[in-house]
PDB file of C-alpha atoms in Angstrom:
ATOM      1  CA  UNK A   1      -7.725   2.387 -16.987  1.00 43.00           C
ATOM      2  CA  UNK A   2      -7.085   4.668 -20.044  1.00 37.00           C
ATOM      3  CA  UNK A   3      -3.458   5.353 -21.114  1.00 38.00           C
ATOM      4  CA  UNK A   4      -2.449   9.089 -21.454  1.00 37.00           C
ATOM      5  CA  UNK A   5       0.244  10.120 -23.960  1.00 33.00           C
ATOM      6  CA  UNK A   6       0.322  13.709 -22.684  1.00 36.00           C
ATOM      7  CA  UNK A   7       3.182  15.116 -20.702  1.00 37.00           C
ATOM      8  CA  UNK A   8       3.093  14.009 -17.153  1.00 42.00           C
ATOM      9  CA  UNK A   9       2.652  16.620 -14.333  1.00 42.00           C
ATOM     10  CA  UNK A  10       4.951  15.900 -11.415  1.00 45.00           C
ATOM     11  CA  UNK A  11       4.741  16.846  -7.780  1.00 48.00           C
ATOM     12  CA  UNK A  12       6.240  20.347  -7.135  1.00 42.00           C
ATOM     13  CA  UNK A  13       8.577  20.992  -4.329  1.00 46.00           C
ATOM     14  CA  UNK A  14       6.422  21.522  -1.400  1.00 44.00           C
ATOM     15  CA  UNK A  15       6.874  25.091  -0.155  1.00 40.00           C
ATOM     16  CA  UNK A  16       5.576  24.192   3.385  1.00 50.00           C
ATOM     17  CA  UNK A  17       8.186  21.532   3.937  1.00 61.00           C
ATOM     18  CA  UNK A  18      10.449  22.145   6.818  1.00 69.00           C
ATOM     19  CA  UNK A  19      14.067  22.059   6.486  1.00 75.00           C
ATOM     20  CA  UNK A  20      15.640  18.553   6.303  1.00 87.00           C
ATOM     21  CA  UNK A  21      17.217  17.594   9.678  1.00 89.00           C
ATOM     22  CA  UNK A  22      20.954  17.996   9.420  1.00 86.00           C
ATOM     23  CA  UNK A  23      21.721  14.307  10.263  1.00 89.00           C
ATOM     24  CA  UNK A  24      19.357  12.976   7.678  1.00 95.00           C
ATOM     25  CA  UNK A  25      20.176  12.099   4.035  1.00 96.00           C
ATOM     26  CA  UNK A  26      18.320  13.859   1.238  1.00 97.00           C
ATOM     27  CA  UNK A  27      17.019  10.558   0.067  1.00 98.00           C
ATOM     28  CA  UNK A  28      15.506   9.640   3.562  1.00 98.00           C
ATOM     29  CA  UNK A  29      13.792  12.954   3.786  1.00 98.00           C
ATOM     30  CA  UNK A  30      12.245  12.663   0.315  1.00 98.00           C
ATOM     31  CA  UNK A  31      11.012   9.136   1.284  1.00 99.00           C
ATOM     32  CA  UNK A  32       9.490  10.563   4.380  1.00 98.00           C
ATOM     33  CA  UNK A  33       7.751  13.253   2.597  1.00 98.00           C
ATOM     34  CA  UNK A  34       6.341  10.835   0.064  1.00 99.00           C
ATOM     35  CA  UNK A  35       5.272   8.417   2.730  1.00 99.00           C
ATOM     36  CA  UNK A  36       3.638  11.006   4.959  1.00 99.00           C
ATOM     37  CA  UNK A  37       1.807  12.274   1.881  1.00 99.00           C
ATOM     38  CA  UNK A  38       0.609   8.689   1.324  1.00 99.00           C
ATOM     39  CA  UNK A  39      -0.785   8.495   4.797  1.00 99.00           C
ATOM     40  CA  UNK A  40      -2.794  11.657   4.142  1.00 99.00           C
ATOM     41  CA  UNK A  41      -3.975  10.238   0.852  1.00 99.00           C
ATOM     42  CA  UNK A  42      -5.277   7.139   2.593  1.00 99.00           C
ATOM     43  CA  UNK A  43      -7.082   9.399   5.072  1.00 99.00           C
ATOM     44  CA  UNK A  44      -8.560  11.406   2.268  1.00 99.00           C
ATOM     45  CA  UNK A  45      -9.870   8.237   0.579  1.00 99.00           C
ATOM     46  CA  UNK A  46     -11.261   6.760   3.803  1.00 99.00           C
ATOM     47  CA  UNK A  47      -8.845   3.847   3.823  1.00 99.00           C
ATOM     48  CA  UNK A  48      -8.329   4.264   7.601  1.00 98.00           C
ATOM     49  CA  UNK A  49      -8.882   2.092  10.621  1.00 98.00           C
ATOM     50  CA  UNK A  50      -8.660   4.533  13.506  1.00 98.00           C
ATOM     51  CA  UNK A  51      -4.961   4.193  14.704  1.00 98.00           C
ATOM     52  CA  UNK A  52      -4.449   0.852  13.017  1.00 97.00           C
ATOM     53  CA  UNK A  53      -3.002  -0.445   9.758  1.00 97.00           C
ATOM     54  CA  UNK A  54       0.323   0.595   8.280  1.00 98.00           C
ATOM     55  CA  UNK A  55       2.314   1.542   5.240  1.00 99.00           C
ATOM     56  CA  UNK A  56       6.120   1.094   5.252  1.00 99.00           C
ATOM     57  CA  UNK A  57       8.944   2.024   2.809  1.00 99.00           C
ATOM     58  CA  UNK A  58      12.579   1.148   2.949  1.00 99.00           C
ATOM     59  CA  UNK A  59      15.075   3.850   3.827  1.00 99.00           C
ATOM     60  CA  UNK A  60      17.034   4.509   0.655  1.00 98.00           C
ATOM     61  CA  UNK A  61      20.696   3.606   1.160  1.00 97.00           C
ATOM     62  CA  UNK A  62      20.238   1.986   4.540  1.00 98.00           C
ATOM     63  CA  UNK A  63      19.913  -1.775   4.250  1.00 97.00           C
ATOM     64  CA  UNK A  64      17.365  -3.319   6.519  1.00 97.00           C
ATOM     65  CA  UNK A  65      15.831  -0.081   7.729  1.00 99.00           C
ATOM     66  CA  UNK A  66      12.256   0.891   7.335  1.00 99.00           C
ATOM     67  CA  UNK A  67       9.880   3.816   7.958  1.00 99.00           C
ATOM     68  CA  UNK A  68       6.423   3.252   9.569  1.00 99.00           C
ATOM     69  CA  UNK A  69       3.649   5.314  11.208  1.00 99.00           C
ATOM     70  CA  UNK A  70       3.774   5.913  14.924  1.00 98.00           C
ATOM     71  CA  UNK A  71       1.295   3.663  16.714  1.00 98.00           C
ATOM     72  CA  UNK A  72      -1.306   5.820  18.428  1.00 98.00           C
ATOM     73  CA  UNK A  73      -1.501   8.534  15.814  1.00 98.00           C
ATOM     74  CA  UNK A  74      -4.386   8.685  13.300  1.00 99.00           C
ATOM     75  CA  UNK A  75      -3.285   8.956   9.609  1.00 99.00           C
ATOM     76  CA  UNK A  76      -4.216  12.712   9.444  1.00 99.00           C
ATOM     77  CA  UNK A  77      -1.547  13.245  12.173  1.00 99.00           C
ATOM     78  CA  UNK A  78       1.345  11.502  10.466  1.00 99.00           C
ATOM     79  CA  UNK A  79       4.042  13.841   9.162  1.00 98.00           C
ATOM     80  CA  UNK A  80       7.485  13.360   7.571  1.00 98.00           C
ATOM     81  CA  UNK A  81       9.280  14.087  10.782  1.00 97.00           C
ATOM     82  CA  UNK A  82       7.265  11.824  13.102  1.00 97.00           C
ATOM     83  CA  UNK A  83       7.526   8.712  11.102  1.00 98.00           C
ATOM     84  CA  UNK A  84       9.492   6.049  12.914  1.00 98.00           C
ATOM     85  CA  UNK A  85      12.582   4.405  11.560  1.00 98.00           C
ATOM     86  CA  UNK A  86      13.045   0.869  12.574  1.00 98.00           C
ATOM     87  CA  UNK A  87      15.127  -2.212  11.626  1.00 98.00           C
ATOM     88  CA  UNK A  88      13.623  -5.622  10.715  1.00 98.00           C
ATOM     89  CA  UNK A  89      13.668  -6.714  14.433  1.00 97.00           C
ATOM     90  CA  UNK A  90      11.562  -3.671  15.406  1.00 97.00           C
ATOM     91  CA  UNK A  91      14.370  -1.610  17.132  1.00 98.00           C
ATOM     92  CA  UNK A  92      13.542   2.002  16.862  1.00 98.00           C
ATOM     93  CA  UNK A  93      16.342   3.943  15.348  1.00 98.00           C
ATOM     94  CA  UNK A  94      14.957   7.422  15.297  1.00 95.00           C
ATOM     95  CA  UNK A  95      13.877   9.743  18.113  1.00 92.00           C
ATOM     96  CA  UNK A  96      10.164   8.995  18.728  1.00 94.00           C
ATOM     97  CA  UNK A  97       7.766   9.282  21.750  1.00 92.00           C
ATOM     98  CA  UNK A  98       5.652   6.635  20.008  1.00 96.00           C
ATOM     99  CA  UNK A  99       5.759   2.933  19.839  1.00 97.00           C
ATOM    100  CA  UNK A 100       5.053   0.958  16.600  1.00 98.00           C
ATOM    101  CA  UNK A 101       2.306  -1.554  15.779  1.00 97.00           C
ATOM    102  CA  UNK A 102       3.424  -5.110  16.490  1.00 96.00           C
ATOM    103  CA  UNK A 103       1.358  -6.710  13.834  1.00 96.00           C
ATOM    104  CA  UNK A 104       2.597  -4.146  11.423  1.00 96.00           C
ATOM    105  CA  UNK A 105       6.146  -4.989  12.351  1.00 97.00           C
ATOM    106  CA  UNK A 106       5.637  -8.739  11.886  1.00 97.00           C
ATOM    107  CA  UNK A 107       3.886  -8.490   8.495  1.00 98.00           C
ATOM    108  CA  UNK A 108       6.007  -5.778   6.899  1.00 98.00           C
ATOM    109  CA  UNK A 109       9.428  -6.797   8.195  1.00 98.00           C
ATOM    110  CA  UNK A 110       9.262 -10.383   7.058  1.00 98.00           C
ATOM    111  CA  UNK A 111       7.981  -9.426   3.651  1.00 99.00           C
ATOM    112  CA  UNK A 112      10.659  -6.628   3.186  1.00 99.00           C
ATOM    113  CA  UNK A 113      13.308  -9.059   4.332  1.00 98.00           C
ATOM    114  CA  UNK A 114      12.291 -11.784   1.923  1.00 99.00           C
ATOM    115  CA  UNK A 115      11.203  -9.613  -1.099  1.00 99.00           C
ATOM    116  CA  UNK A 116      14.012  -7.300  -2.062  1.00 98.00           C
ATOM    117  CA  UNK A 117      11.761  -5.888  -4.819  1.00 97.00           C
ATOM    118  CA  UNK A 118       9.339  -4.536  -2.144  1.00 98.00           C
ATOM    119  CA  UNK A 119      10.419  -1.025  -1.496  1.00 98.00           C
ATOM    120  CA  UNK A 120       6.856  -0.283  -0.202  1.00 99.00           C
ATOM    121  CA  UNK A 121       4.204  -2.400   1.569  1.00 99.00           C
ATOM    122  CA  UNK A 122       0.637  -1.268   2.284  1.00 99.00           C
ATOM    123  CA  UNK A 123      -1.929  -3.007   4.554  1.00 99.00           C
ATOM    124  CA  UNK A 124      -5.612  -1.918   4.680  1.00 99.00           C
ATOM    125  CA  UNK A 125      -8.941  -3.088   6.547  1.00 99.00           C
ATOM    126  CA  UNK A 126     -11.296  -1.287   4.141  1.00 99.00           C
ATOM    127  CA  UNK A 127     -14.867  -2.421   4.374  1.00 99.00           C
ATOM    128  CA  UNK A 128     -14.833  -3.630   0.757  1.00 99.00           C
ATOM    129  CA  UNK A 129     -11.518  -5.344   1.040  1.00 99.00           C
ATOM    130  CA  UNK A 130     -12.207  -7.070   4.369  1.00 99.00           C
ATOM    131  CA  UNK A 131     -15.680  -8.098   2.968  1.00 99.00           C
ATOM    132  CA  UNK A 132     -14.133  -9.814   0.018  1.00 99.00           C
ATOM    133  CA  UNK A 133     -11.557 -11.325   2.203  1.00 99.00           C
ATOM    134  CA  UNK A 134     -14.371 -12.972   4.222  1.00 99.00           C
ATOM    135  CA  UNK A 135     -15.890 -14.540   1.061  1.00 99.00           C
ATOM    136  CA  UNK A 136     -15.070 -18.233   0.486  1.00 98.00           C
ATOM    137  CA  UNK A 137     -14.408 -17.671  -3.162  1.00 98.00           C
ATOM    138  CA  UNK A 138     -12.308 -14.488  -2.551  1.00 98.00           C
ATOM    139  CA  UNK A 139     -11.872 -11.992  -5.486  1.00 99.00           C
ATOM    140  CA  UNK A 140     -14.179 -12.523  -8.441  1.00 98.00           C
ATOM    141  CA  UNK A 141     -12.298 -11.918 -11.773  1.00 96.00           C
ATOM    142  CA  UNK A 142     -15.421 -10.656 -13.451  1.00 97.00           C
ATOM    143  CA  UNK A 143     -15.187  -6.890 -13.427  1.00 98.00           C
ATOM    144  CA  UNK A 144     -13.049  -4.147 -14.983  1.00 98.00           C
ATOM    145  CA  UNK A 145     -10.625  -3.856 -12.100  1.00 97.00           C
ATOM    146  CA  UNK A 146     -10.286  -7.438 -11.105  1.00 98.00           C
ATOM    147  CA  UNK A 147      -9.664  -8.431 -14.705  1.00 98.00           C
ATOM    148  CA  UNK A 148      -6.392  -6.290 -14.564  1.00 95.00           C
ATOM    149  CA  UNK A 149      -5.189  -8.439 -11.645  1.00 97.00           C
ATOM    150  CA  UNK A 150      -4.888 -11.813 -13.377  1.00 96.00           C
ATOM    151  CA  UNK A 151      -2.306 -13.943 -11.518  1.00 96.00           C
ATOM    152  CA  UNK A 152      -1.397 -11.019  -9.289  1.00 97.00           C
ATOM    153  CA  UNK A 153      -3.293 -11.918  -6.100  1.00 99.00           C
ATOM    154  CA  UNK A 154      -2.192 -14.423  -3.440  1.00 99.00           C
ATOM    155  CA  UNK A 155      -4.138 -15.611  -0.466  1.00 99.00           C
ATOM    156  CA  UNK A 156      -3.227 -16.193   3.157  1.00 99.00           C
ATOM    157  CA  UNK A 157      -5.497 -18.018   5.654  1.00 99.00           C
ATOM    158  CA  UNK A 158      -6.426 -16.292   8.846  1.00 99.00           C
ATOM    159  CA  UNK A 159      -4.453 -17.334  11.904  1.00 98.00           C
ATOM    160  CA  UNK A 160      -5.289 -14.446  14.361  1.00 96.00           C
ATOM    161  CA  UNK A 161      -4.157 -10.836  14.757  1.00 94.00           C
ATOM    162  CA  UNK A 162      -0.787 -11.600  13.101  1.00 94.00           C
ATOM    163  CA  UNK A 163       1.466 -11.083  16.082  1.00 94.00           C
ATOM    164  CA  UNK A 164       2.783 -14.741  16.332  1.00 96.00           C
ATOM    165  CA  UNK A 165       6.344 -15.061  14.934  1.00 97.00           C
ATOM    166  CA  UNK A 166       5.533 -18.697  13.714  1.00 98.00           C
ATOM    167  CA  UNK A 167       3.205 -17.191  11.146  1.00 98.00           C
ATOM    168  CA  UNK A 168       6.032 -15.461   9.288  1.00 98.00           C
ATOM    169  CA  UNK A 169       7.187 -18.230   7.085  1.00 98.00           C
ATOM    170  CA  UNK A 170       3.568 -18.976   5.952  1.00 98.00           C
ATOM    171  CA  UNK A 171       3.049 -15.326   5.051  1.00 99.00           C
ATOM    172  CA  UNK A 172       6.077 -15.345   2.945  1.00 99.00           C
ATOM    173  CA  UNK A 173       5.335 -18.705   1.317  1.00 99.00           C
ATOM    174  CA  UNK A 174       1.664 -17.746   0.556  1.00 99.00           C
ATOM    175  CA  UNK A 175       2.776 -14.422  -0.943  1.00 99.00           C
ATOM    176  CA  UNK A 176       5.303 -15.954  -3.291  1.00 99.00           C
ATOM    177  CA  UNK A 177       6.222 -13.541  -6.094  1.00 98.00           C
ATOM    178  CA  UNK A 178       2.722 -11.774  -6.205  1.00 98.00           C
ATOM    179  CA  UNK A 179       2.179  -8.127  -5.871  1.00 97.00           C
ATOM    180  CA  UNK A 180      -1.128  -8.382  -3.905  1.00 99.00           C
ATOM    181  CA  UNK A 181      -2.376 -10.597  -1.126  1.00 99.00           C
ATOM    182  CA  UNK A 182      -5.869 -11.127   0.349  1.00 99.00           C
ATOM    183  CA  UNK A 183      -5.482 -11.987   4.077  1.00 99.00           C
ATOM    184  CA  UNK A 184      -8.546 -14.022   4.455  1.00 99.00           C
ATOM    185  CA  UNK A 185     -11.117 -12.748   7.031  1.00 99.00           C
ATOM    186  CA  UNK A 186      -8.696  -9.816   7.626  1.00 99.00           C
ATOM    187  CA  UNK A 187      -7.819  -7.355   4.779  1.00 99.00           C
ATOM    188  CA  UNK A 188      -5.673  -6.367   1.792  1.00 99.00           C
ATOM    189  CA  UNK A 189      -1.860  -6.164   1.256  1.00 99.00           C
ATOM    190  CA  UNK A 190       0.060  -4.630  -1.632  1.00 99.00           C
ATOM    191  CA  UNK A 191       3.736  -4.116  -2.338  1.00 98.00           C
ATOM    192  CA  UNK A 192       5.759  -2.524  -5.134  1.00 96.00           C
ATOM    193  CA  UNK A 193       9.217  -1.464  -6.166  1.00 95.00           C
ATOM    194  CA  UNK A 194       8.092   2.228  -5.499  1.00 95.00           C
ATOM    195  CA  UNK A 195       5.437   3.601  -3.365  1.00 97.00           C
ATOM    196  CA  UNK A 196       3.251   4.849  -6.332  1.00 96.00           C
ATOM    197  CA  UNK A 197       3.443   1.271  -7.814  1.00 94.00           C
ATOM    198  CA  UNK A 198       2.175  -0.298  -4.588  1.00 96.00           C
ATOM    199  CA  UNK A 199      -0.563   2.448  -4.417  1.00 97.00           C
ATOM    200  CA  UNK A 200      -1.708   1.786  -7.992  1.00 94.00           C
ATOM    201  CA  UNK A 201      -1.951  -2.033  -7.260  1.00 95.00           C
ATOM    202  CA  UNK A 202      -3.853  -1.467  -4.169  1.00 98.00           C
ATOM    203  CA  UNK A 203      -6.214   1.066  -5.599  1.00 97.00           C
ATOM    204  CA  UNK A 204      -6.945  -1.411  -8.365  1.00 96.00           C
ATOM    205  CA  UNK A 205      -7.658  -4.155  -5.890  1.00 98.00           C
ATOM    206  CA  UNK A 206      -9.809  -1.881  -3.716  1.00 99.00           C
ATOM    207  CA  UNK A 207     -11.852  -0.861  -6.611  1.00 99.00           C
ATOM    208  CA  UNK A 208     -12.222  -4.486  -7.703  1.00 99.00           C
ATOM    209  CA  UNK A 209     -13.566  -5.253  -4.201  1.00 99.00           C
ATOM    210  CA  UNK A 210     -16.009  -2.429  -4.210  1.00 99.00           C
ATOM    211  CA  UNK A 211     -17.371  -3.301  -7.674  1.00 99.00           C
ATOM    212  CA  UNK A 212     -17.717  -6.909  -6.787  1.00 99.00           C
ATOM    213  CA  UNK A 213     -19.689  -6.350  -3.636  1.00 99.00           C
ATOM    214  CA  UNK A 214     -21.920  -3.804  -5.379  1.00 98.00           C
ATOM    215  CA  UNK A 215     -22.599  -6.307  -8.279  1.00 98.00           C
ATOM    216  CA  UNK A 216     -23.223  -9.248  -5.965  1.00 98.00           C
ATOM    217  CA  UNK A 217     -25.637  -7.235  -3.808  1.00 98.00           C
ATOM    218  CA  UNK A 218     -27.993  -7.045  -6.842  1.00 97.00           C
ATOM    219  CA  UNK A 219     -28.668 -10.757  -6.596  1.00 97.00           C
ATOM    220  CA  UNK A 220     -28.391 -10.989 -10.384  1.00 97.00           C
ATOM    221  CA  UNK A 221     -25.973 -13.356 -12.276  1.00 94.00           C
ATOM    222  CA  UNK A 222     -22.629 -11.703 -12.947  1.00 94.00           C
ATOM    223  CA  UNK A 223     -21.493 -11.349 -16.518  1.00 97.00           C
ATOM    224  CA  UNK A 224     -18.304 -13.427 -16.810  1.00 97.00           C
ATOM    225  CA  UNK A 225     -14.843 -11.998 -18.127  1.00 98.00           C
ATOM    226  CA  UNK A 226     -12.990 -14.635 -20.157  1.00 97.00           C
ATOM    227  CA  UNK A 227      -9.491 -15.600 -18.998  1.00 97.00           C
ATOM    228  CA  UNK A 228      -8.119 -14.326 -22.380  1.00 97.00           C
ATOM    229  CA  UNK A 229      -9.672 -10.900 -21.753  1.00 97.00           C
ATOM    230  CA  UNK A 230      -8.237 -10.827 -18.213  1.00 97.00           C
ATOM    231  CA  UNK A 231      -4.785 -11.720 -19.378  1.00 95.00           C
ATOM    232  CA  UNK A 232      -4.903  -9.018 -21.985  1.00 94.00           C
ATOM    233  CA  UNK A 233      -6.427  -6.421 -19.479  1.00 94.00           C
ATOM    234  CA  UNK A 234      -3.610  -7.225 -17.023  1.00 92.00           C
ATOM    235  CA  UNK A 235      -0.976  -6.856 -19.730  1.00 88.00           C
ATOM    236  CA  UNK A 236      -2.415  -3.618 -21.026  1.00 86.00           C
ATOM    237  CA  UNK A 237      -2.940  -2.066 -17.465  1.00 85.00           C
ATOM    238  CA  UNK A 238      -0.709   0.796 -16.567  1.00 57.00           C
ATOM    239  CA  UNK A 239       0.628  -1.166 -13.676  1.00 51.00           C
ATOM    240  CA  UNK A 240       2.583  -3.459 -15.927  1.00 50.00           C
ATOM    241  CA  UNK A 241       4.474  -0.929 -17.957  1.00 52.00           C
ATOM    242  CA  UNK A 242       7.614   0.545 -16.391  1.00 57.00           C
ATOM    243  CA  UNK A 243       7.367  -1.261 -12.980  1.00 54.00           C
ATOM    244  CA  UNK A 244       9.463   1.467 -11.255  1.00 57.00           C
ATOM    245  CA  UNK A 245       7.107   4.249 -12.314  1.00 71.00           C
ATOM    246  CA  UNK A 246       3.885   2.472 -12.424  1.00 74.00           C
ATOM    247  CA  UNK A 247       1.168   4.648 -10.790  1.00 90.00           C
ATOM    248  CA  UNK A 248       3.389   7.726 -10.563  1.00 93.00           C
ATOM    249  CA  UNK A 249       1.033   9.958 -12.450  1.00 91.00           C
ATOM    250  CA  UNK A 250      -1.891   8.695 -10.277  1.00 92.00           C
ATOM    251  CA  UNK A 251      -0.132   9.171  -6.916  1.00 96.00           C
ATOM    252  CA  UNK A 252       1.332  12.577  -7.819  1.00 96.00           C
ATOM    253  CA  UNK A 253      -2.174  13.886  -8.768  1.00 96.00           C
ATOM    254  CA  UNK A 254      -3.405  12.773  -5.255  1.00 98.00           C
ATOM    255  CA  UNK A 255      -0.261  14.220  -3.532  1.00 98.00           C
ATOM    256  CA  UNK A 256      -0.938  17.582  -5.277  1.00 98.00           C
ATOM    257  CA  UNK A 257      -4.523  17.517  -3.675  1.00 98.00           C
ATOM    258  CA  UNK A 258      -2.973  16.832  -0.250  1.00 99.00           C
ATOM    259  CA  UNK A 259      -0.558  19.722  -0.906  1.00 98.00           C
ATOM    260  CA  UNK A 260      -3.624  21.895  -1.085  1.00 98.00           C
ATOM    261  CA  UNK A 261      -5.765  20.511   1.607  1.00 98.00           C
ATOM    262  CA  UNK A 262      -3.382  19.082   4.254  1.00 98.00           C
ATOM    263  CA  UNK A 263       0.179  20.541   3.600  1.00 98.00           C
ATOM    264  CA  UNK A 264       1.305  20.115   7.293  1.00 98.00           C
ATOM    265  CA  UNK A 265       2.269  16.502   6.439  1.00 98.00           C
ATOM    266  CA  UNK A 266       5.554  17.955   5.212  1.00 97.00           C
ATOM    267  CA  UNK A 267       6.748  19.074   8.509  1.00 96.00           C
TER     268      UNK A 267
END
């Protein structure tokens, strides 16, 4: 990933956005707009699994409250206003005609509760991500993207569809203080202090998985990356600069694209 010294271009106020509901804080509405845009970005990138998978963010200023997608809607149907506000126990706190995904509640609530630095958590079942999750050796460190994730990836063994409460402590213990986790035989998980930071980490892991499977499909020996080079690559990666703004430029560029092609997320 190349670094840019030019002035960053930020997301403009979305002219198609509906007025903020009177009962809602400005901070919550901004969080809803950003999260809804993120669901549309995932849809645009093909990081979708029909009505399944989930992205959550904390509601700013409301301890223990999260925003999550309505279960039953595809990602291209998610909007700022139909996101569901819940607490860590899964109680729905906003007006909604839709339920929430129970696996999403279990995974996200326990990590948010135990990782106060996790403002945003993302979970995917992409073909490349789940493919690597099914490999005994997991993520190979020998490509440009995986080399930027040195000591950032945790692993959690497959126990089922992730709806059993007894799995919670093992999820937390396996994640530890890492930013990324490969759920074996299952998929990928990323978290971050901001939504763009989580997105940047997940995008890097997703690309690492894609390149790994492409390289392995050749049947040729892989060119190794030294641990020294991987440590340096991780240190130099944009993800490890200002952690609160990591990936902001990347995500904002994609959000501007969504503003052009699918602005109805902002209603």
